[in-house]
Amino acid sequence: MRIDSRLQFTEHHRFCVYRSFSLSPLDQRMLTLIYQPMTGAAAASLYQFLYYQVAEGYSGYSSLDSQRKLFLGLGLDMNDAGRRELAACASVLEALGLLTTCRLFLPGQEDVMYEYELTAPLSPAEFFQNQHLSMLLRDKVGKYGVVSLQESLFQREPDELAQHELVKENISMPFYELFRLNAAVDLELEQALEETSPVRKAPVQPEQPSAGIQYGDLIYRFPRGSANRPYVERLRGDQDRMAQLNYVAYKYGLGAADLSRLLDEEDVFDGRGELQLDDLQLKAAQMYRQDRKRESDRARQTSRMQEETEAEQPEHGVLAEHYLPVPSQLSGRCDIQQYNMLMRNEPHTRFLRRFFPGAVPDWIERQFERIDLHYKLPGPVINVLVHYVFGMKGSSRVTKTFIEAVASNMLVQQVDEFEKAVGYVREQIEVERSREAQQAGAPGRG
């Protein structure tokens, strides 16, 4: 919570709470066993207190109330120390992704209100796949404590199933094979639902870019005698895994034959046949570098195929308020809208090439590959980092130390969206300008 003055955040200000979920018993266990060691008891109490401002069994908004209610409910003194404590608790929840705090300005009034939007805790699988959250929990409870907590949240697979390598076939019934609708569209119903809906719309999840490779394309090219063939056969009907494979192929410019070759290598599947996505991405990145050196003709052909595929992919729009200026290297090749759309939607491997007239230096490519594979920064955030490093004046930026420092700082500050990355870059620019102004004025003060 960024508060410039304590007078902007007092017990006299009003607040409301918004949530679009209800806590399940598993969510409550996650809050108690996993999140509370990281947040502390006070912040955990604040989360629970805010949650119950919206009646159980409902979602949406709470009524407006004075923040005095928060202070009394948490046993905080209504003074500067109590305000600092409440702001600190909210900041912890915000940093862990459980809370979003917004200041609301009413037209024609000087007073402001606060909106606390709660987010459900991650599921056990999502949490332990998140590197920085797992590392923070390790710092709080120790390595063996993390392992013990993970085991306490999962029910193991029955031994009879775990002992065998099973082939899974999806036999679920699709909606339109069972139900028939009287009409495909009901505009009156949609309008009525829109008018009576008391809550904000849930954000639409965009489709992930894909290389368009089907299961049949893989199994047709896959060696029959391969030890991994039974695992590849399990991909039939597994839409999530095929989507992950297609994104890796799209990102590194792989065709069906290349992807089949990677799936035939060791360590891509574990002993139980689970796909090891990180290992696959590492091998794909290595193949990507080798192909650029040895097969330039095939790389050009793959690039044309990718451009045709990209034309069919839905794009994320960029608001004008989040535009970053076109760097001098690309001046005249695209306007500011085109440049920001590329930065928002292209994989970093393709966006990085636009800043170099020839091949990208190997050490630069490896550095951003490391940030992608190990830091898990989203693609648009990495592209904003590329803009910050190569698209702005100052050759001193192009060093391994500088790139590593900026990426680490982004990770620590939870910069996980394009808009947050743009805000981060703008803040850094202001800091640099202030530093330059101070340095320029230093001789005059003497």
GROMACS .gro file of C-alpha atoms in nm:
model
  446
    1MET     CA    1   0.000   0.000   0.000
    2ARG     CA    2   0.157   0.323  -0.117
    3ILE     CA    3   0.053   0.603   0.119
    4ASP     CA    4   0.230   0.941   0.091
    5SER     CA    5   0.085   1.079   0.413
    6ARG     CA    6  -0.073   0.903   0.712
    7LEU     CA    7  -0.355   1.157   0.696
    8GLN     CA    8  -0.459   0.999   0.366
    9PHE     CA    9  -0.531   0.670   0.544
   10THR     CA   10  -0.719   0.702   0.872
   11GLU     CA   11  -1.001   0.543   1.066
   12HIS     CA   12  -1.233   0.820   0.939
   13HIS     CA   13  -1.209   0.717   0.573
   14ARG     CA   14  -1.477   0.486   0.437
   15PHE     CA   15  -1.411   0.152   0.271
   16CYS     CA   16  -1.581  -0.135   0.092
   17VAL     CA   17  -1.476  -0.492   0.012
   18TYR     CA   18  -1.516  -0.681  -0.314
   19ARG     CA   19  -1.469  -1.052  -0.368
   20SER     CA   20  -1.588  -1.287  -0.643
   21PHE     CA   21  -1.520  -1.620  -0.470
   22SER     CA   22  -1.600  -1.819  -0.160
   23LEU     CA   23  -1.338  -1.993   0.052
   24SER     CA   24  -1.346  -2.372   0.044
   25PRO     CA   25  -1.209  -2.591   0.325
   26LEU     CA   26  -0.893  -2.640   0.116
   27ASP     CA   27  -0.859  -2.261   0.077
   28GLN     CA   28  -0.887  -2.220   0.454
   29ARG     CA   29  -0.611  -2.480   0.504
   30MET     CA   30  -0.391  -2.298   0.253
   31LEU     CA   31  -0.442  -1.970   0.440
   32THR     CA   32  -0.366  -2.126   0.777
   33LEU     CA   33  -0.080  -2.363   0.692
   34ILE     CA   34   0.088  -2.192   0.394
   35TYR     CA   35   0.009  -1.821   0.384
   36GLN     CA   36  -0.002  -1.738   0.756
   37PRO     CA   37   0.367  -1.827   0.818
   38MET     CA   38   0.452  -1.570   0.547
   39THR     CA   39   0.198  -1.300   0.637
   40GLY     CA   40   0.198  -1.323   1.015
   41ALA     CA   41  -0.108  -1.350   1.238
   42ALA     CA   42  -0.211  -0.983   1.208
   43ALA     CA   43  -0.223  -0.979   0.827
   44ALA     CA   44  -0.400  -1.317   0.823
   45SER     CA   45  -0.663  -1.175   1.060
   46LEU     CA   46  -0.710  -0.874   0.832
   47TYR     CA   47  -0.775  -1.106   0.535
   48GLN     CA   48  -1.037  -1.304   0.727
   49PHE     CA   49  -1.199  -0.988   0.861
   50LEU     CA   50  -1.227  -0.838   0.512
   51TYR     CA   51  -1.357  -1.167   0.370
   52TYR     CA   52  -1.654  -1.178   0.608
   53GLN     CA   53  -1.760  -0.821   0.525
   54VAL     CA   54  -1.942  -0.985   0.232
   55ALA     CA   55  -2.196  -1.234   0.365
   56GLU     CA   56  -2.103  -1.601   0.338
   57GLY     CA   57  -2.261  -1.766   0.034
   58TYR     CA   58  -2.254  -1.443  -0.167
   59SER     CA   59  -2.006  -1.267  -0.391
   60GLY     CA   60  -1.983  -0.899  -0.477
   61TYR     CA   61  -1.952  -0.584  -0.266
   62SER     CA   62  -1.989  -0.512   0.102
   63SER     CA   63  -2.170  -0.203   0.225
   64LEU     CA   64  -1.975   0.119   0.278
   65ASP     CA   65  -1.845   0.162   0.630
   66SER     CA   66  -1.592   0.364   0.825
   67GLN     CA   67  -1.244   0.217   0.861
   68ARG     CA   68  -1.297   0.254   1.235
   69LYS     CA   69  -1.458  -0.089   1.198
   70LEU     CA   70  -1.126  -0.234   1.077
   71PHE     CA   71  -0.932  -0.084   1.366
   72LEU     CA   72  -1.182  -0.210   1.624
   73GLY     CA   73  -1.208  -0.555   1.465
   74LEU     CA   74  -0.831  -0.602   1.464
   75GLY     CA   75  -0.773  -0.447   1.806
   76LEU     CA   76  -0.564  -0.159   1.670
   77ASP     CA   77  -0.530   0.180   1.834
   78MET     CA   78  -0.676   0.468   1.637
   79ASN     CA   79  -0.352   0.660   1.615
   80ASP     CA   80  -0.050   0.685   1.388
   81ALA     CA   81   0.094   0.355   1.513
   82GLY     CA   82  -0.234   0.175   1.443
   83ARG     CA   83  -0.253   0.322   1.093
   84ARG     CA   84   0.102   0.209   1.020
   85GLU     CA   85   0.017  -0.141   1.145
   86LEU     CA   86  -0.296  -0.166   0.928
   87ALA     CA   87  -0.112  -0.037   0.620
   88ALA     CA   88   0.173  -0.283   0.682
   89CYS     CA   89  -0.071  -0.577   0.709
   90ALA     CA   90  -0.242  -0.473   0.386
   91SER     CA   91   0.095  -0.439   0.211
   92VAL     CA   92   0.192  -0.796   0.305
   93LEU     CA   93  -0.135  -0.931   0.164
   94GLU     CA   94  -0.089  -0.724  -0.153
   95ALA     CA   95   0.267  -0.849  -0.207
   96LEU     CA   96   0.149  -1.212  -0.177
   97GLY     CA   97  -0.133  -1.163  -0.428
   98LEU     CA   98  -0.420  -1.192  -0.179
   99LEU     CA   99  -0.535  -0.830  -0.185
  100THR     CA  100  -0.560  -0.534  -0.421
  101THR     CA  101  -0.616  -0.193  -0.262
  102CYS     CA  102  -0.753   0.099  -0.462
  103ARG     CA  103  -0.825   0.457  -0.367
  104LEU     CA  104  -1.161   0.584  -0.498
  105PHE     CA  105  -1.208   0.954  -0.575
  106LEU     CA  106  -1.569   1.073  -0.577
  107PRO     CA  107  -1.654   1.356  -0.821
  108GLY     CA  108  -1.687   1.692  -0.650
  109GLN     CA  109  -1.560   1.567  -0.314
  110GLU     CA  110  -1.221   1.597  -0.150
  111ASP     CA  111  -1.257   1.283   0.058
  112VAL     CA  112  -1.151   0.947  -0.079
  113MET     CA  113  -1.267   0.592  -0.010
  114TYR     CA  114  -1.076   0.265  -0.015
  115GLU     CA  115  -1.173  -0.051  -0.201
  116TYR     CA  116  -1.022  -0.379  -0.086
  117GLU     CA  117  -1.049  -0.648  -0.354
  118LEU     CA  118  -0.972  -0.993  -0.217
  119THR     CA  119  -0.821  -1.274  -0.425
  120ALA     CA  120  -0.856  -1.642  -0.342
  121PRO     CA  121  -0.541  -1.821  -0.224
  122LEU     CA  122  -0.362  -2.034  -0.480
  123SER     CA  123  -0.430  -2.406  -0.491
  124PRO     CA  124  -0.151  -2.630  -0.354
  125ALA     CA  125  -0.038  -2.724  -0.707
  126GLU     CA  126  -0.027  -2.360  -0.821
  127PHE     CA  127   0.151  -2.242  -0.506
  128PHE     CA  128   0.435  -2.494  -0.515
  129GLN     CA  129   0.490  -2.427  -0.886
  130ASN     CA  130   0.545  -2.060  -0.801
  131GLN     CA  131   0.918  -2.024  -0.738
  132HIS     CA  132   0.933  -1.699  -0.541
  133LEU     CA  133   0.643  -1.796  -0.311
  134SER     CA  134   0.798  -2.137  -0.243
  135MET     CA  135   1.134  -1.975  -0.168
  136LEU     CA  136   0.975  -1.725   0.071
  137LEU     CA  137   0.795  -2.006   0.253
  138ARG     CA  138   1.128  -2.191   0.275
  139ASP     CA  139   1.285  -1.885   0.438
  140LYS     CA  140   1.006  -1.886   0.698
  141VAL     CA  141   0.970  -2.255   0.786
  142GLY     CA  142   1.278  -2.423   0.637
  143LYS     CA  143   1.327  -2.666   0.350
  144TYR     CA  144   1.196  -2.971   0.535
  145GLY     CA  145   0.899  -2.773   0.661
  146VAL     CA  146   0.800  -2.687   0.303
  147VAL     CA  147   0.822  -3.053   0.199
  148SER     CA  148   0.614  -3.158   0.500
  149LEU     CA  149   0.348  -2.895   0.428
  150GLN     CA  150   0.327  -2.998   0.064
  151GLU     CA  151   0.275  -3.362   0.159
  152SER     CA  152   0.003  -3.265   0.409
  153LEU     CA  153  -0.204  -3.096   0.136
  154PHE     CA  154  -0.208  -3.376  -0.124
  155GLN     CA  155  -0.379  -3.715  -0.122
  156ARG     CA  156  -0.152  -3.970  -0.285
  157GLU     CA  157  -0.255  -4.175  -0.586
  158PRO     CA  158  -0.378  -4.525  -0.495
  159ASP     CA  159  -0.094  -4.778  -0.504
  160GLU     CA  160  -0.279  -4.993  -0.756
  161LEU     CA  161  -0.277  -4.703  -1.004
  162ALA     CA  162   0.070  -4.574  -0.920
  163GLN     CA  163   0.233  -4.912  -0.989
  164HIS     CA  164   0.118  -4.919  -1.351
  165GLU     CA  165   0.170  -4.696  -1.653
  166LEU     CA  166  -0.190  -4.629  -1.746
  167VAL     CA  167  -0.319  -4.498  -2.079
  168LYS     CA  168  -0.575  -4.223  -2.018
  169GLU     CA  169  -0.860  -4.174  -2.266
  170ASN     CA  170  -1.098  -3.882  -2.227
  171ILE     CA  171  -1.452  -4.018  -2.267
  172SER     CA  172  -1.636  -3.715  -2.125
  173MET     CA  173  -1.957  -3.606  -2.295
  174PRO     CA  174  -1.937  -3.268  -2.478
  175PHE     CA  175  -2.215  -3.017  -2.407
  176TYR     CA  176  -2.370  -3.010  -2.755
  177GLU     CA  177  -2.389  -3.389  -2.782
  178LEU     CA  178  -2.625  -3.399  -2.483
  179PHE     CA  179  -2.812  -3.066  -2.484
  180ARG     CA  180  -2.995  -2.877  -2.758
  181LEU     CA  181  -3.066  -2.504  -2.717
  182ASN     CA  182  -3.381  -2.341  -2.855
  183ALA     CA  183  -3.175  -2.049  -2.984
  184ALA     CA  184  -2.805  -1.977  -3.013
  185VAL     CA  185  -2.841  -1.614  -2.898
  186ASP     CA  186  -3.097  -1.442  -2.671
  187LEU     CA  187  -3.028  -1.068  -2.683
  188GLU     CA  188  -3.307  -0.983  -2.437
  189LEU     CA  189  -3.167  -1.225  -2.179
  190GLU     CA  190  -2.815  -1.093  -2.224
  191GLN     CA  191  -2.935  -0.734  -2.179
  192ALA     CA  192  -3.137  -0.825  -1.870
  193LEU     CA  193  -2.843  -1.007  -1.713
  194GLU     CA  194  -2.617  -0.712  -1.794
  195GLU     CA  195  -2.854  -0.464  -1.629
  196THR     CA  196  -2.918  -0.668  -1.314
  197SER     CA  197  -2.561  -0.788  -1.259
  198PRO     CA  198  -2.437  -0.626  -0.933
  199VAL     CA  199  -2.071  -0.711  -0.980
  200ARG     CA  200  -1.795  -0.633  -1.223
  201LYS     CA  201  -1.728  -0.861  -1.517
  202ALA     CA  202  -1.463  -1.126  -1.480
  203PRO     CA  203  -1.166  -1.064  -1.709
  204VAL     CA  204  -1.171  -1.272  -2.027
  205GLN     CA  205  -0.875  -1.507  -2.044
  206PRO     CA  206  -0.705  -1.466  -2.383
  207GLU     CA  207  -0.615  -1.771  -2.585
  208GLN     CA  208  -0.251  -1.869  -2.572
  209PRO     CA  209  -0.057  -1.840  -2.899
  210SER     CA  210  -0.019  -2.177  -3.068
  211ALA     CA  211   0.189  -2.336  -3.342
  212GLY     CA  212  -0.119  -2.530  -3.456
  213ILE     CA  213   0.041  -2.875  -3.408
  214GLN     CA  214  -0.213  -3.154  -3.357
  215TYR     CA  215  -0.171  -3.480  -3.171
  216GLY     CA  216  -0.185  -3.668  -3.502
  217ASP     CA  217   0.109  -3.464  -3.635
  218LEU     CA  218   0.322  -3.579  -3.342
  219ILE     CA  219   0.226  -3.946  -3.324
  220TYR     CA  220   0.262  -3.987  -3.704
  221ARG     CA  221   0.629  -3.883  -3.683
  222PHE     CA  222   0.711  -4.045  -3.350
  223PRO     CA  223   0.929  -4.361  -3.357
  224ARG     CA  224   0.729  -4.675  -3.276
  225GLY     CA  225   1.015  -4.831  -3.081
  226SER     CA  226   1.080  -4.526  -2.862
  227ALA     CA  227   1.063  -4.566  -2.486
  228ASN     CA  228   0.868  -4.239  -2.471
  229ARG     CA  229   0.597  -4.342  -2.720
  230PRO     CA  230   0.350  -4.463  -2.450
  231TYR     CA  231   0.383  -4.122  -2.282
  232VAL     CA  232   0.323  -3.937  -2.609
  233GLU     CA  233   0.016  -4.152  -2.676
  234ARG     CA  234  -0.130  -4.022  -2.348
  235LEU     CA  235  -0.137  -3.672  -2.498
  236ARG     CA  236  -0.440  -3.772  -2.702
  237GLY     CA  237  -0.731  -3.573  -2.565
  238ASP     CA  238  -0.510  -3.388  -2.313
  239GLN     CA  239  -0.581  -3.032  -2.429
  240ASP     CA  240  -0.379  -2.862  -2.153
  241ARG     CA  241  -0.059  -3.050  -2.236
  242MET     CA  242  -0.104  -3.002  -2.610
  243ALA     CA  243  -0.153  -2.628  -2.551
  244GLN     CA  244   0.173  -2.616  -2.353
  245LEU     CA  245   0.360  -2.805  -2.625
  246ASN     CA  246   0.214  -2.579  -2.894
  247TYR     CA  247   0.323  -2.265  -2.709
  248VAL     CA  248   0.679  -2.399  -2.673
  249ALA     CA  249   0.678  -2.477  -3.046
  250TYR     CA  250   0.541  -2.131  -3.129
  251LYS     CA  251   0.791  -1.958  -2.903
  252TYR     CA  252   1.100  -2.131  -3.044
  253GLY     CA  253   0.984  -2.172  -3.404
  254LEU     CA  254   0.958  -2.553  -3.396
  255GLY     CA  255   0.770  -2.769  -3.641
  256ALA     CA  256   0.597  -3.100  -3.570
  257ALA     CA  257   0.913  -3.296  -3.662
  258ASP     CA  258   1.129  -3.087  -3.428
  259LEU     CA  259   0.881  -3.125  -3.143
  260SER     CA  260   0.862  -3.502  -3.198
  261ARG     CA  261   1.241  -3.520  -3.186
  262LEU     CA  262   1.247  -3.331  -2.855
  263LEU     CA  263   0.978  -3.555  -2.702
  264ASP     CA  264   1.191  -3.857  -2.794
  265GLU     CA  265   1.485  -3.737  -2.581
  266GLU     CA  266   1.568  -3.845  -2.228
  267ASP     CA  267   1.449  -3.646  -1.924
  268VAL     CA  268   1.154  -3.495  -2.113
  269PHE     CA  269   0.922  -3.735  -1.926
  270ASP     CA  270   0.975  -3.857  -1.571
  271GLY     CA  271   0.942  -4.218  -1.462
  272ARG     CA  272   0.564  -4.188  -1.435
  273GLY     CA  273   0.526  -4.033  -1.778
  274GLU     CA  274   0.466  -3.674  -1.664
  275LEU     CA  275   0.589  -3.409  -1.907
  276GLN     CA  276   0.886  -3.209  -1.768
  277LEU     CA  277   0.804  -2.874  -1.923
  278ASP     CA  278   1.113  -2.688  -1.797
  279ASP     CA  279   1.348  -2.951  -1.940
  280LEU     CA  280   1.157  -2.944  -2.269
  281GLN     CA  281   1.188  -2.565  -2.289
  282LEU     CA  282   1.561  -2.585  -2.218
  283LYS     CA  283   1.612  -2.838  -2.499
  284ALA     CA  284   1.392  -2.631  -2.729
  285ALA     CA  285   1.603  -2.323  -2.657
  286GLN     CA  286   1.922  -2.516  -2.737
  287MET     CA  287   1.774  -2.640  -3.063
  288TYR     CA  288   1.662  -2.286  -3.142
  289ARG     CA  289   2.019  -2.155  -3.111
  290GLN     CA  290   2.165  -2.441  -3.315
  291ASP     CA  291   1.909  -2.400  -3.593
  292ARG     CA  292   1.987  -2.030  -3.623
  293LYS     CA  293   2.352  -2.110  -3.687
  294ARG     CA  294   2.327  -2.417  -3.908
  295GLU     CA  295   1.989  -2.405  -4.086
  296SER     CA  296   1.919  -2.048  -4.192
  297ASP     CA  297   1.702  -2.159  -4.486
  298ARG     CA  298   1.477  -2.369  -4.262
  299ALA     CA  299   1.462  -2.084  -4.011
  300ARG     CA  300   1.333  -1.844  -4.278
  301GLN     CA  301   1.068  -2.092  -4.386
  302THR     CA  302   0.961  -2.149  -4.025
  303SER     CA  303   0.941  -1.772  -3.974
  304ARG     CA  304   0.698  -1.742  -4.267
  305MET     CA  305   0.485  -2.020  -4.121
  306GLN     CA  306   0.483  -1.846  -3.784
  307GLU     CA  307   0.375  -1.516  -3.938
  308GLU     CA  308   0.078  -1.690  -4.101
  309THR     CA  309  -0.010  -1.849  -3.766
  310GLU     CA  310   0.027  -1.519  -3.580
  311ALA     CA  311  -0.221  -1.353  -3.815
  312GLU     CA  312  -0.488  -1.586  -3.677
  313GLN     CA  313  -0.397  -1.532  -3.309
  314PRO     CA  314  -0.603  -1.293  -3.093
  315GLU     CA  315  -0.399  -0.993  -2.984
  316HIS     CA  316  -0.393  -0.804  -2.655
  317GLY     CA  317  -0.470  -0.436  -2.695
  318VAL     CA  318  -0.257  -0.163  -2.538
  319LEU     CA  319  -0.412   0.156  -2.400
  320ALA     CA  320  -0.252   0.482  -2.510
  321GLU     CA  321  -0.166   0.562  -2.149
  322HIS     CA  322   0.066   0.259  -2.143
  323TYR     CA  323   0.250   0.341  -2.467
  324LEU     CA  324   0.631   0.344  -2.455
  325PRO     CA  325   0.815   0.550  -2.719
  326VAL     CA  326   0.953   0.387  -3.035
  327PRO     CA  327   1.332   0.347  -2.994
  328SER     CA  328   1.569   0.499  -3.248
  329GLN     CA  329   1.663   0.153  -3.387
  330LEU     CA  330   1.304   0.101  -3.507
  331SER     CA  331   1.223   0.460  -3.602
  332GLY     CA  332   1.056   0.469  -3.943
  333ARG     CA  333   0.984   0.095  -3.940
  334CYS     CA  334   0.672   0.116  -3.721
  335ASP     CA  335   0.460   0.375  -3.544
  336ILE     CA  336   0.408   0.393  -3.168
  337GLN     CA  337   0.087   0.186  -3.174
  338GLN     CA  338   0.242  -0.093  -3.385
  339TYR     CA  339   0.554  -0.098  -3.167
  340ASN     CA  340   0.360  -0.132  -2.842
  341MET     CA  341   0.136  -0.402  -2.990
  342LEU     CA  342   0.448  -0.598  -3.089
  343MET     CA  343   0.597  -0.552  -2.743
  344ARG     CA  344   0.271  -0.670  -2.581
  345ASN     CA  345   0.209  -0.976  -2.800
  346GLU     CA  346   0.534  -1.115  -2.946
  347PRO     CA  347   0.749  -1.380  -2.773
  348HIS     CA  348   1.072  -1.226  -2.647
  349THR     CA  349   1.280  -1.438  -2.888
  350ARG     CA  350   1.118  -1.262  -3.186
  351PHE     CA  351   1.096  -0.917  -3.028
  352LEU     CA  352   1.466  -0.921  -2.933
  353ARG     CA  353   1.571  -0.981  -3.296
  354ARG     CA  354   1.412  -0.652  -3.404
  355PHE     CA  355   1.684  -0.454  -3.223
  356PHE     CA  356   1.969  -0.615  -3.418
  357PRO     CA  357   2.033  -0.581  -3.793
  358GLY     CA  358   2.200  -0.923  -3.795
  359ALA     CA  359   2.216  -1.212  -3.550
  360VAL     CA  360   2.154  -1.150  -3.180
  361PRO     CA  361   2.480  -1.195  -2.983
  362ASP     CA  362   2.485  -1.533  -2.811
  363TRP     CA  363   2.547  -1.397  -2.461
  364ILE     CA  364   2.246  -1.165  -2.488
  365GLU     CA  365   2.024  -1.446  -2.612
  366ARG     CA  366   2.139  -1.675  -2.332
  367GLN     CA  367   2.083  -1.403  -2.072
  368PHE     CA  368   1.719  -1.351  -2.170
  369GLU     CA  369   1.668  -1.724  -2.209
  370ARG     CA  370   1.785  -1.763  -1.849
  371ILE     CA  371   1.544  -1.492  -1.731
  372ASP     CA  372   1.259  -1.668  -1.912
  373LEU     CA  373   1.334  -2.021  -1.791
  374HIS     CA  374   1.449  -1.952  -1.435
  375TYR     CA  375   1.275  -1.628  -1.332
  376LYS     CA  376   0.947  -1.720  -1.506
  377LEU     CA  377   0.876  -1.359  -1.601
  378PRO     CA  378   0.582  -1.330  -1.847
  379GLY     CA  379   0.670  -1.266  -2.213
  380PRO     CA  380   0.532  -0.907  -2.226
  381VAL     CA  381   0.732  -0.817  -1.913
  382ILE     CA  382   1.052  -0.955  -2.072
  383ASN     CA  383   0.978  -0.748  -2.385
  384VAL     CA  384   0.948  -0.432  -2.174
  385LEU     CA  385   1.282  -0.525  -2.018
  386VAL     CA  386   1.427  -0.557  -2.371
  387HIS     CA  387   1.293  -0.209  -2.451
  388TYR     CA  388   1.444  -0.068  -2.130
  389VAL     CA  389   1.786  -0.220  -2.200
  390PHE     CA  390   1.822  -0.174  -2.577
  391GLY     CA  391   1.562   0.085  -2.671
  392MET     CA  392   1.689   0.370  -2.452
  393LYS     CA  393   2.006   0.576  -2.465
  394GLY     CA  394   2.307   0.465  -2.267
  395SER     CA  395   2.546   0.189  -2.370
  396SER     CA  396   2.622   0.118  -2.004
  397ARG     CA  397   2.289  -0.067  -1.985
  398VAL     CA  398   2.400  -0.350  -2.213
  399THR     CA  399   2.583  -0.557  -1.954
  400LYS     CA  400   2.500  -0.888  -1.791
  401THR     CA  401   2.506  -0.725  -1.448
  402PHE     CA  402   2.256  -0.453  -1.544
  403ILE     CA  403   2.014  -0.692  -1.716
  404GLU     CA  404   2.030  -0.935  -1.423
  405ALA     CA  405   1.975  -0.656  -1.169
  406VAL     CA  406   1.668  -0.518  -1.348
  407ALA     CA  407   1.514  -0.865  -1.393
  408SER     CA  408   1.573  -0.948  -1.024
  409ASN     CA  409   1.418  -0.617  -0.918
  410MET     CA  410   1.113  -0.683  -1.136
  411LEU     CA  411   1.074  -1.028  -0.978
  412VAL     CA  412   1.100  -0.890  -0.624
  413GLN     CA  413   0.847  -0.612  -0.697
  414GLN     CA  414   0.595  -0.863  -0.841
  415VAL     CA  415   0.604  -0.708  -1.189
  416ASP     CA  416   0.399  -0.979  -1.362
  417GLU     CA  417   0.190  -0.781  -1.612
  418PHE     CA  418   0.264  -0.559  -1.911
  419GLU     CA  419   0.106  -0.252  -1.748
  420LYS     CA  420   0.307  -0.302  -1.427
  421ALA     CA  421   0.627  -0.334  -1.632
  422VAL     CA  422   0.552  -0.007  -1.813
  423GLY     CA  423   0.496   0.165  -1.478
  424TYR     CA  424   0.822   0.020  -1.346
  425VAL     CA  425   1.020   0.150  -1.645
  426ARG     CA  426   0.868   0.496  -1.610
  427GLU     CA  427   0.958   0.505  -1.241
  428GLN     CA  428   1.316   0.407  -1.320
  429ILE     CA  429   1.338   0.681  -1.584
  430GLU     CA  430   1.224   0.940  -1.330
  431VAL     CA  431   1.480   0.815  -1.077
  432GLU     CA  432   1.757   0.840  -1.338
  433ARG     CA  433   1.650   1.191  -1.439
  434SER     CA  434   1.651   1.304  -1.076
  435ARG     CA  435   1.996   1.154  -1.025
  436GLU     CA  436   2.130   1.326  -1.340
  437ALA     CA  437   1.981   1.659  -1.229
  438GLN     CA  438   2.146   1.627  -0.888
  439GLN     CA  439   2.480   1.542  -1.046
  440ALA     CA  440   2.451   1.836  -1.288
  441GLY     CA  441   2.372   2.074  -1.003
  442ALA     CA  442   2.647   1.948  -0.773
  443PRO     CA  443   2.932   2.175  -0.908
  444GLY     CA  444   2.711   2.483  -0.884
  445ARG     CA  445   2.636   2.421  -0.519
  446GLY     CA  446   3.008   2.416  -0.448
   0.00000   0.00000   0.00000
